[in-house]
Tab-separated table of C-alpha atoms in Angstrom:
chain	number	residue	atom	x	y	z
K	1	MET	CA	-6.556	-3.349	-1.103
K	2	SER	CA	-3.477	-3.880	1.227
K	3	LEU	CA	-0.487	-2.074	1.915
K	4	SER	CA	3.037	-3.535	3.611
K	5	PHE	CA	4.402	-1.776	6.193
K	6	ALA	CA	7.860	-2.600	8.045
K	7	VAL	CA	8.233	-1.199	11.106
K	8	LEU	CA	11.435	-0.817	12.743
K	9	GLY	CA	12.240	-0.697	16.533
K	10	SER	CA	9.672	-4.158	17.308
K	11	GLY	CA	9.309	-2.208	21.038
K	12	SER	CA	6.649	-2.037	23.531
K	13	ILE	CA	4.800	0.518	20.042
K	14	GLY	CA	6.559	-0.818	17.245
K	15	THR	CA	5.103	-3.822	18.036
K	16	TYR	CA	1.579	-2.239	18.626
K	17	ILE	CA	1.242	-0.350	15.577
K	18	GLY	CA	2.310	-3.278	13.892
K	19	CYS	CA	-0.073	-5.699	15.733
K	20	ARG	CA	-2.665	-3.271	14.731
K	21	LEU	CA	-1.769	-2.073	11.215
K	22	SER	CA	-2.330	-6.530	10.335
K	23	ALA	CA	-5.671	-6.430	11.524
K	24	ALA	CA	-6.963	-4.990	9.593
K	25	GLY	CA	-5.744	-6.945	7.047
K	26	ASN	CA	-2.411	-5.197	6.105
K	27	VAL	CA	1.109	-7.132	5.385
K	28	VAL	CA	3.436	-6.324	8.131
K	29	THR	CA	7.264	-7.507	8.586
K	30	LEU	CA	8.246	-6.458	12.128
K	31	TYR	CA	12.091	-5.919	12.626
K	32	GLY	CA	14.101	-6.151	16.166
K	33	ARG	CA	15.593	-7.466	19.156
K	34	GLU	CA	15.778	-11.209	19.596
K	35	ARG	CA	13.616	-11.548	22.895
K	36	ILE	CA	10.566	-10.220	21.111
K	37	ARG	CA	10.598	-12.528	18.885
K	38	ASN	CA	11.529	-15.123	20.233
K	39	GLU	CA	8.094	-14.059	22.734
K	40	LEU	CA	6.100	-13.170	20.308
K	41	LYS	CA	7.057	-16.640	18.081
K	42	THR	CA	5.565	-17.983	21.537
K	43	PHE	CA	2.749	-16.868	22.036
K	44	GLY	CA	2.370	-14.314	19.465
K	45	ALA	CA	0.838	-11.038	20.714
K	46	LYS	CA	-2.730	-10.452	22.404
K	47	ILE	CA	-3.077	-5.927	22.792
K	48	THR	CA	-5.701	-3.878	24.026
K	49	ASP	CA	-7.090	-0.561	22.912
K	50	TYR	CA	-8.282	2.403	24.883
K	51	THR	CA	-12.098	1.320	24.681
K	52	ASN	CA	-10.254	-2.577	26.729
K	53	LYS	CA	-10.659	-4.928	22.805
K	54	GLU	CA	-8.064	-7.508	22.745
K	55	ILE	CA	-6.558	-8.591	19.387
K	56	PHE	CA	-4.870	-11.598	19.385
K	57	LEU	CA	-2.645	-12.245	17.224
K	58	PRO	CA	-1.690	-16.337	17.022
K	59	PRO	CA	2.852	-16.899	16.142
K	60	SER	CA	1.718	-18.064	12.582
K	61	SER	CA	0.420	-14.130	11.764
K	62	ILE	CA	3.044	-12.566	12.851
K	63	SER	CA	6.283	-12.272	10.751
K	64	PHE	CA	9.223	-9.908	12.511
K	65	SER	CA	13.390	-10.206	11.798
K	66	TYR	CA	15.707	-9.450	13.934
K	67	LEU	CA	19.968	-9.767	12.033
K	68	PRO	CA	18.848	-7.064	9.469
K	69	PHE	CA	17.829	-5.328	12.036
K	70	GLU	CA	20.748	-6.027	14.170
K	71	ARG	CA	23.658	-5.131	10.773
K	72	LEU	CA	21.616	-1.051	10.708
K	73	ARG	CA	22.055	-0.501	14.608
K	74	ARG	CA	25.960	-0.677	13.940
K	75	ARG	CA	25.407	1.752	10.679
K	76	ARG	CA	25.216	5.659	11.030
K	77	PHE	CA	22.436	6.776	8.910
K	78	PHE	CA	21.443	10.414	10.378
K	79	SER	CA	24.932	12.910	10.597
K	80	TYR	CA	23.694	15.980	13.486
K	81	ARG	CA	24.799	18.247	13.809
K	82	LYS	CA	23.700	22.638	15.387
K	83	VAL	CA	21.500	24.918	12.450
K	84	GLN	CA	22.267	28.703	13.913
K	85	GLY	CA	19.581	30.135	15.656
K	86	HIS	CA	18.042	27.039	17.630
């Protein structure tokens, strides 16, 4: 059974996680900066784990968006406040 995932903030770690999920047969959309999108759409992604096993995802298999991410970046979703005693 495949699941759908959205990875917000696809830098090095987010892209790695998203590619691993995609290689496992899940539907993944990466959200991040345009620079990363351009690299992935040009070259695809080659990831390596700690055993040196390589996984290559061609550009056509990577779903990436940067517009919603840019909109999310401008909003403030969380408010932080100091909790007494911490």
